[in-house]
Short mmCIF file of C-alpha atoms in Angstrom, two decimals:
data_model
loop_
_atom_site.label_atom_id
_atom_site.label_comp_id
_atom_site.label_asym_id
_atom_site.label_seq_id
_atom_site.Cartn_x
_atom_site.Cartn_y
_atom_site.Cartn_z
CA MET A 1 74.51 95.57 75.68
CA THR A 2 72.39 96.48 78.71
CA ASN A 3 68.81 97.39 77.91
CA PRO A 4 68.65 101.20 78.48
CA VAL A 5 65.13 100.92 79.91
CA LEU A 6 66.24 98.38 82.50
CA ARG A 7 69.29 100.50 83.21
CA ASN A 8 67.24 103.60 83.93
CA ASN A 9 64.82 101.62 86.11
CA PHE A 10 67.76 100.24 88.07
CA TYR A 11 69.08 103.71 88.84
CA ARG A 12 65.68 105.08 89.78
CA THR A 13 64.86 102.27 92.14
CA THR A 14 68.23 102.40 93.89
CA THR A 15 68.35 106.19 94.21
CA LYS A 16 64.81 107.02 95.33
CA ASP A 17 65.71 110.37 96.88
CA ILE A 18 67.46 111.64 93.74
CA PRO A 19 65.55 113.60 91.09
CA ALA A 20 64.86 111.54 87.96
CA ILE A 21 67.38 112.10 85.18
CA ASN A 22 64.83 113.53 82.74
CA THR A 23 63.59 116.03 85.33
CA PHE A 24 67.14 117.09 86.07
CA GLU A 25 67.98 117.66 82.40
CA LYS A 26 64.91 119.85 81.90
CA THR A 27 65.83 122.35 84.61
CA ASN A 28 66.75 125.84 83.49
CA PHE A 29 70.20 125.52 85.02
CA MET A 30 71.57 123.51 82.10
CA SER A 31 73.64 126.26 80.51
CA VAL A 32 76.81 124.16 80.67
CA ARG A 33 77.16 120.82 78.93
CA TRP A 34 79.60 119.16 81.30
CA GLN A 35 81.24 117.03 78.65
CA GLY A 36 84.55 117.27 76.82
CA VAL A 37 87.85 118.91 77.68
CA PHE A 38 87.85 121.85 80.09
CA PRO A 39 91.32 123.44 80.44
CA ALA A 40 92.26 124.71 83.88
CA LEU A 41 93.78 127.84 82.39
CA LEU A 42 97.11 129.23 83.53
CA THR A 43 97.34 132.86 84.58
CA PRO A 44 100.31 134.28 82.68
CA PHE A 45 102.22 137.09 84.37
CA THR A 46 104.73 139.64 83.16
CA GLN A 47 108.09 140.10 84.81
CA ASP A 48 106.48 143.01 86.71
CA ASP A 49 103.86 140.69 88.28
CA GLU A 50 101.01 142.00 86.15
CA ILE A 51 98.62 139.73 84.30
CA ASP A 52 99.82 139.24 80.73
CA LEU A 53 96.52 139.60 78.90
CA SER A 54 98.05 139.20 75.46
CA MET A 55 99.52 135.81 76.37
CA PHE A 56 96.29 134.82 78.15
CA THR A 57 94.43 135.60 74.91
CA LYS A 58 96.92 133.64 72.81
CA ASN A 59 96.50 130.54 74.98
CA LEU A 60 92.72 130.93 75.09
CA ASP A 61 92.56 131.18 71.30
CA ALA A 62 94.65 128.01 70.98
CA GLN A 63 92.26 126.16 73.30
CA VAL A 64 89.22 127.23 71.32
CA ARG A 65 90.83 126.25 68.00
CA ALA A 66 91.71 122.84 69.48
CA GLY A 67 88.03 122.19 70.24
CA VAL A 68 87.74 122.44 74.02
CA SER A 69 84.24 122.44 75.53
CA GLY A 70 84.80 125.21 78.10
CA VAL A 71 87.53 126.95 80.09
CA ILE A 72 88.11 127.27 83.83
CA ILE A 73 89.61 130.43 85.30
CA GLY A 74 91.28 130.80 88.68
CA GLY A 75 91.85 127.14 89.48
CA SER A 76 94.93 125.71 91.15
CA LEU A 77 96.88 126.04 87.90
CA GLY A 78 95.57 129.59 87.57
CA GLU A 79 97.25 130.45 90.91
CA ALA A 80 93.90 131.15 92.55
CA SER A 81 95.45 131.55 96.00
CA THR A 82 97.37 134.64 94.88
CA LEU A 83 94.88 136.19 92.47
CA ARG A 84 93.00 139.27 93.64
CA GLU A 85 89.24 139.37 93.17
CA LYS A 86 89.51 142.21 90.65
CA GLU A 87 91.99 140.15 88.64
CA LYS A 88 89.61 137.19 88.56
CA GLU A 89 86.81 139.47 87.41
CA MET A 90 89.02 140.94 84.69
CA LEU A 91 90.02 137.50 83.43
CA VAL A 92 86.41 136.28 83.35
CA LYS A 93 85.19 139.37 81.50
CA HIS A 94 88.09 139.22 79.03
CA ALA A 95 87.55 135.51 78.36
CA VAL A 96 83.81 136.05 77.81
CA ASP A 97 84.59 138.89 75.41
CA GLN A 98 86.94 136.61 73.48
CA VAL A 99 84.82 133.46 73.24
CA GLY A 100 81.33 134.96 73.26
CA HIS A 101 78.72 132.23 73.45
CA ASP A 102 80.89 129.60 71.74
CA ILE A 103 82.01 127.90 74.96
CA PRO A 104 81.24 128.50 78.64
CA VAL A 105 83.66 130.35 80.91
CA ILE A 106 83.77 128.75 84.38
CA LEU A 107 85.12 130.50 87.48
CA ASN A 108 86.74 128.52 90.27
CA ILE A 109 85.75 129.48 93.82
CA ALA A 110 88.18 128.60 96.61
CA GLU A 111 87.34 130.62 99.70
CA GLY A 112 87.62 130.24 103.46
CA SER A 113 84.20 131.61 104.36
CA THR A 114 80.71 130.88 103.08
CA ALA A 115 79.97 134.59 102.71
CA ASP A 116 83.04 135.16 100.51
CA ALA A 117 82.18 132.16 98.35
CA ILE A 118 78.62 133.42 97.87
CA ARG A 119 79.83 136.90 97.01
CA GLN A 120 82.20 135.55 94.37
CA ALA A 121 79.50 133.30 92.92
CA GLN A 122 77.16 136.25 92.51
CA GLN A 123 79.90 138.43 91.05
CA ALA A 124 80.82 135.67 88.58
CA LEU A 125 77.33 135.83 87.11
CA ARG A 126 77.57 139.61 86.72
CA CYS A 127 80.91 139.18 84.92
CA GLY A 128 79.43 136.78 82.39
CA ALA A 129 80.59 133.42 83.75
CA ARG A 130 78.28 130.55 82.83
CA GLY A 131 79.30 128.17 85.59
CA LEU A 132 81.32 127.63 88.75
CA MET A 133 83.85 125.13 89.98
CA LEU A 134 83.51 124.99 93.75
CA LEU A 135 86.03 123.77 96.30
CA PRO A 136 85.23 122.90 99.92
CA PRO A 137 86.11 125.60 102.48
CA MET A 138 89.77 126.55 102.42
CA ARG A 139 92.08 126.51 105.47
CA TYR A 140 89.47 125.02 107.82
CA LYS A 141 88.98 121.24 107.52
CA SER A 142 85.19 121.11 107.61
CA ASP A 143 83.40 117.88 108.50
CA ASP A 144 80.85 116.23 106.20
CA ARG A 145 77.84 118.19 107.52
CA GLU A 146 79.69 121.51 107.30
CA THR A 147 80.97 120.77 103.79
CA VAL A 148 77.53 119.84 102.48
CA THR A 149 76.00 122.93 104.09
CA PHE A 150 78.72 125.09 102.50
CA PHE A 151 78.00 123.70 99.03
CA LYS A 152 74.24 124.01 99.46
CA SER A 153 74.54 127.61 100.69
CA VAL A 154 76.48 128.66 97.61
CA ALA A 155 74.13 126.75 95.30
CA ALA A 156 71.11 128.47 96.88
CA ALA A 157 72.64 131.90 96.27
CA THR A 158 73.23 131.58 92.51
CA ASP A 159 71.55 130.16 89.41
CA LEU A 160 74.91 129.25 87.85
CA PRO A 161 75.56 125.53 87.35
CA ILE A 162 78.20 124.13 89.69
CA MET A 163 80.90 121.50 89.42
CA ILE A 164 82.17 120.27 92.79
CA TYR A 165 85.95 119.90 92.95
CA ASN A 166 86.65 116.68 94.86
CA ASN A 167 90.38 116.60 95.65
CA PRO A 168 91.07 115.08 99.08
CA VAL A 169 94.73 114.47 98.20
CA ASP A 170 95.56 118.17 98.03
CA TYR A 171 92.71 119.80 99.99
CA LYS A 172 92.16 117.13 102.70
CA ILE A 173 88.37 117.02 102.41
CA GLU A 174 86.70 114.20 100.51
CA VAL A 175 83.22 114.60 99.08
CA THR A 176 81.88 111.07 99.50
CA PRO A 177 79.00 109.42 97.59
CA ASP A 178 76.85 109.82 100.71
CA MET A 179 77.52 113.56 100.59
CA PHE A 180 76.66 113.69 96.90
CA ALA A 181 73.36 111.98 97.77
CA GLU A 182 72.58 114.98 99.98
CA LEU A 183 73.66 117.40 97.25
CA ALA A 184 71.46 115.72 94.63
CA SER A 185 68.48 117.80 95.75
CA CYS A 186 70.26 120.93 94.43
CA PRO A 187 69.60 121.05 90.67
CA SER A 188 72.41 123.55 90.07
CA ILE A 189 75.02 121.12 91.46
CA GLN A 190 75.54 119.13 88.29
CA ALA A 191 79.08 117.78 88.02
CA VAL A 192 82.18 116.69 89.87
CA LYS A 193 85.83 117.21 89.07
CA GLU A 194 86.97 113.77 90.17
CA SER A 195 90.48 114.13 91.62
CA THR A 196 90.51 111.46 94.31
CA ARG A 197 92.98 109.49 92.13
CA ASP A 198 90.79 106.42 92.62
CA VAL A 199 89.66 105.34 89.15
CA SER A 200 86.96 103.12 90.65
CA ASN A 201 85.22 106.26 91.93
CA VAL A 202 83.88 106.81 88.41
CA THR A 203 82.09 103.46 88.49
CA ARG A 204 81.05 104.02 92.11
CA MET A 205 79.35 107.32 91.21
CA LEU A 206 77.72 105.91 88.06
CA ASN A 207 76.40 102.87 89.92
CA ARG A 208 74.83 105.01 92.59
CA PHE A 209 73.63 108.06 90.67
CA GLY A 210 73.41 107.10 87.02
CA GLN A 211 73.68 110.28 84.96
CA ARG A 212 72.61 112.65 87.77
CA PHE A 213 76.15 114.00 88.13
CA ARG A 214 78.54 114.53 85.23
CA ILE A 215 81.99 113.21 86.05
CA LEU A 216 85.11 114.96 84.76
CA CYS A 217 88.54 113.49 85.42
CA GLY A 218 90.74 116.00 87.23
CA VAL A 219 94.06 114.10 87.18
CA ASP A 220 95.89 114.10 83.85
CA THR A 221 97.72 110.78 84.30
CA ILE A 222 94.53 108.72 84.70
CA ALA A 223 92.32 110.57 82.23
CA MET A 224 92.26 107.79 79.65
CA GLU A 225 91.34 105.17 82.24
CA GLU A 226 88.53 107.29 83.70
CA LEU A 227 87.14 108.21 80.28
CA LEU A 228 87.06 104.53 79.37
CA MET A 229 85.17 103.82 82.59
CA GLY A 230 82.47 106.33 81.73
CA ALA A 231 83.70 109.77 82.78
CA HIS A 232 82.05 112.48 80.71
CA GLY A 233 85.01 114.82 80.42
CA TRP A 234 88.47 115.92 81.46
CA VAL A 235 89.51 118.99 83.44
CA ALA A 236 93.03 119.07 82.05
CA GLY A 237 96.33 120.70 82.98
CA LEU A 238 98.91 119.91 80.27
CA VAL A 239 96.28 121.05 77.78
CA ASP A 240 97.67 124.53 78.51
CA ALA A 241 100.77 123.54 76.55
CA PHE A 242 99.33 120.80 74.31
CA PRO A 243 95.68 121.59 73.52
CA ASP A 244 95.38 119.62 70.28
CA GLU A 245 96.77 116.40 71.70
CA THR A 246 94.53 116.60 74.77
CA VAL A 247 91.32 117.10 72.82
CA ALA A 248 92.38 114.47 70.28
CA ILE A 249 92.69 111.84 73.03
CA TYR A 250 89.25 112.69 74.40
CA ARG A 251 87.49 112.61 71.04
CA LEU A 252 89.23 109.44 69.88
CA ILE A 253 88.17 107.66 73.07
CA ARG A 254 84.60 108.90 72.70
CA SER A 255 84.48 107.53 69.15
CA SER A 256 86.07 104.20 70.18
CA HIS A 257 89.29 104.82 68.23
CA LEU A 258 91.17 103.36 71.18
CA GLN A 259 94.37 102.30 69.45
CA GLU A 260 94.97 105.83 68.14
CA ALA A 261 94.06 107.35 71.52
CA ARG A 262 96.36 104.95 73.37
CA ALA A 263 99.32 105.79 71.12
CA ILE A 264 98.94 109.52 71.79
CA PHE A 265 98.40 108.95 75.51
CA GLN A 266 101.54 106.81 75.76
CA TRP A 267 103.56 109.62 74.17
CA PHE A 268 101.88 112.14 76.48
CA LEU A 269 102.33 110.36 79.83
CA PRO A 270 105.82 111.68 80.78
CA LEU A 271 104.44 115.19 80.25
CA LEU A 272 101.17 114.48 82.05
CA GLU A 273 103.13 113.40 85.13
CA LEU A 274 104.18 117.05 85.55
CA ASP A 275 100.60 117.58 86.76
CA LEU A 276 101.19 115.52 89.93
CA HIS A 277 103.93 117.59 91.55
CA PRO A 278 103.50 120.42 94.13
CA LYS A 279 105.24 122.64 91.56
CA LEU A 280 102.77 121.75 88.81
CA VAL A 281 102.21 125.47 88.16
CA GLN A 282 105.89 126.10 87.43
CA TYR A 283 106.24 122.86 85.46
CA ILE A 284 103.23 123.42 83.25
CA LYS A 285 104.07 127.09 82.77
CA LEU A 286 107.50 126.02 81.54
CA ALA A 287 105.87 123.57 79.14
CA ALA A 288 103.47 126.25 77.85
CA THR A 289 106.42 128.62 77.37
CA GLN A 290 108.22 126.02 75.28
CA THR A 291 105.20 125.58 73.01
CA GLY A 292 104.70 129.34 72.69
CA LEU A 293 101.53 129.47 74.77
CA GLY A 294 102.73 130.88 78.09
CA THR A 295 105.32 132.60 80.22
CA GLU A 296 107.43 131.24 83.06
CA TRP A 297 106.63 134.06 85.49
CA VAL A 298 104.75 133.00 88.63
CA ARG A 299 103.45 134.98 91.58
CA ALA A 300 105.32 134.85 94.90
CA PRO A 301 105.76 132.89 97.05
CA ARG A 302 106.20 130.66 94.01
CA LEU A 303 109.44 131.22 92.15
CA PRO A 304 110.40 130.31 88.58
CA LEU A 305 112.37 127.10 88.22
CA SER A 306 116.15 127.29 88.24
CA GLY A 307 119.28 125.18 88.14
CA GLU A 308 119.15 121.39 87.88
CA GLU A 309 115.42 121.26 88.57
CA ARG A 310 114.66 123.49 85.59
CA LYS A 311 117.01 121.49 83.39
CA LYS A 312 115.39 118.18 84.42
CA ILE A 313 111.86 119.41 83.65
CA LEU A 314 113.00 121.11 80.46
CA ASP A 315 114.54 117.84 79.26
CA ILE A 316 111.19 116.06 79.72
CA ILE A 317 109.36 118.82 77.85
CA SER A 318 111.94 118.98 75.05
CA ALA A 319 111.80 115.22 74.54
CA GLY A 320 108.02 115.41 74.28
CA ILE A 321 108.10 118.24 71.77
CA ALA A 322 110.74 116.47 69.67
CA SER A 323 108.59 113.33 69.40
CA ARG A 324 105.22 115.08 69.11
CA PRO A 325 102.84 112.77 67.22
CA VAL A 326 101.06 113.55 63.99
CA LEU A 327 97.39 113.76 64.89
CA PRO A 328 94.46 112.35 62.94
CA ASP A 329 91.60 114.63 61.90
CA TYR A 330 90.09 114.54 65.39
CA LEU A 331 88.07 117.74 64.93
CA SER A 332 85.79 115.88 62.54
CA ILE A 333 84.74 113.70 65.50
CA PRO A 334 81.87 115.21 67.58
CA ALA A 335 82.83 116.38 71.07
#
């Protein structure tokens, strides 16, 4: 095993411009422990295109009982692009009312202008959110300097801790290690949702920054690999339908019960692959409906699944439910 003293000295001598780990952990921004499973919550709708608060509460309660470490509202799975600001505020306030101080409620910010992103960040604090997930600017493909300036501007305008969402596959802007080096001077920028789909990025970030940034896997199908390589958590999608199995995998890996974790993950993989499709919202909503934790209704221009496509996805979900594994007592394992 590597000597922890030598390890810390290595990181400090190779990252001279980055605040020391101990200094970072003592800042007053640490109101979120970026570790564990963070569901990207669905936004359930009624047939009349209203938010279904009763179903939202049912799913939220299931996540809390399963042992998640926090919840994220208004992400891609939450249909952020079609949610109105008042709806986001309502969901944050309702979630905070439900969970109290037990787990943090995180609001996703995906805006086209810096001013709008700052306004939402400040409103999130007033609504009771304890952290933010922050995407690069939407619609305009900003360059590296513009992207870093955008992140720093939002960070300067709020005391809430921030997780950067790094997803160049879907959003066409990559936040590179060099950019994270510039962001390291902002103590409120604490974590990254790692969705580049390059597992080696976990090691790349750890080699360069040590524990300065918490790394959370953002792609369901490679979560086990990234957790084994040192990722601190998992921003999960299929957790909306299968919360217990998702948290069980995380905790079993953390406690080195790898054979048990691998068996559950192998069962889970056909379902986790629903997270990779452009219609992931419809697919995961169908899965959550089948497990009693959601509704199929989506907000236009999305449409509910139909015909052969619905049957194909339903067959995958039904096969998973029929072979659902018996879980060990994973809740006795610390998160």
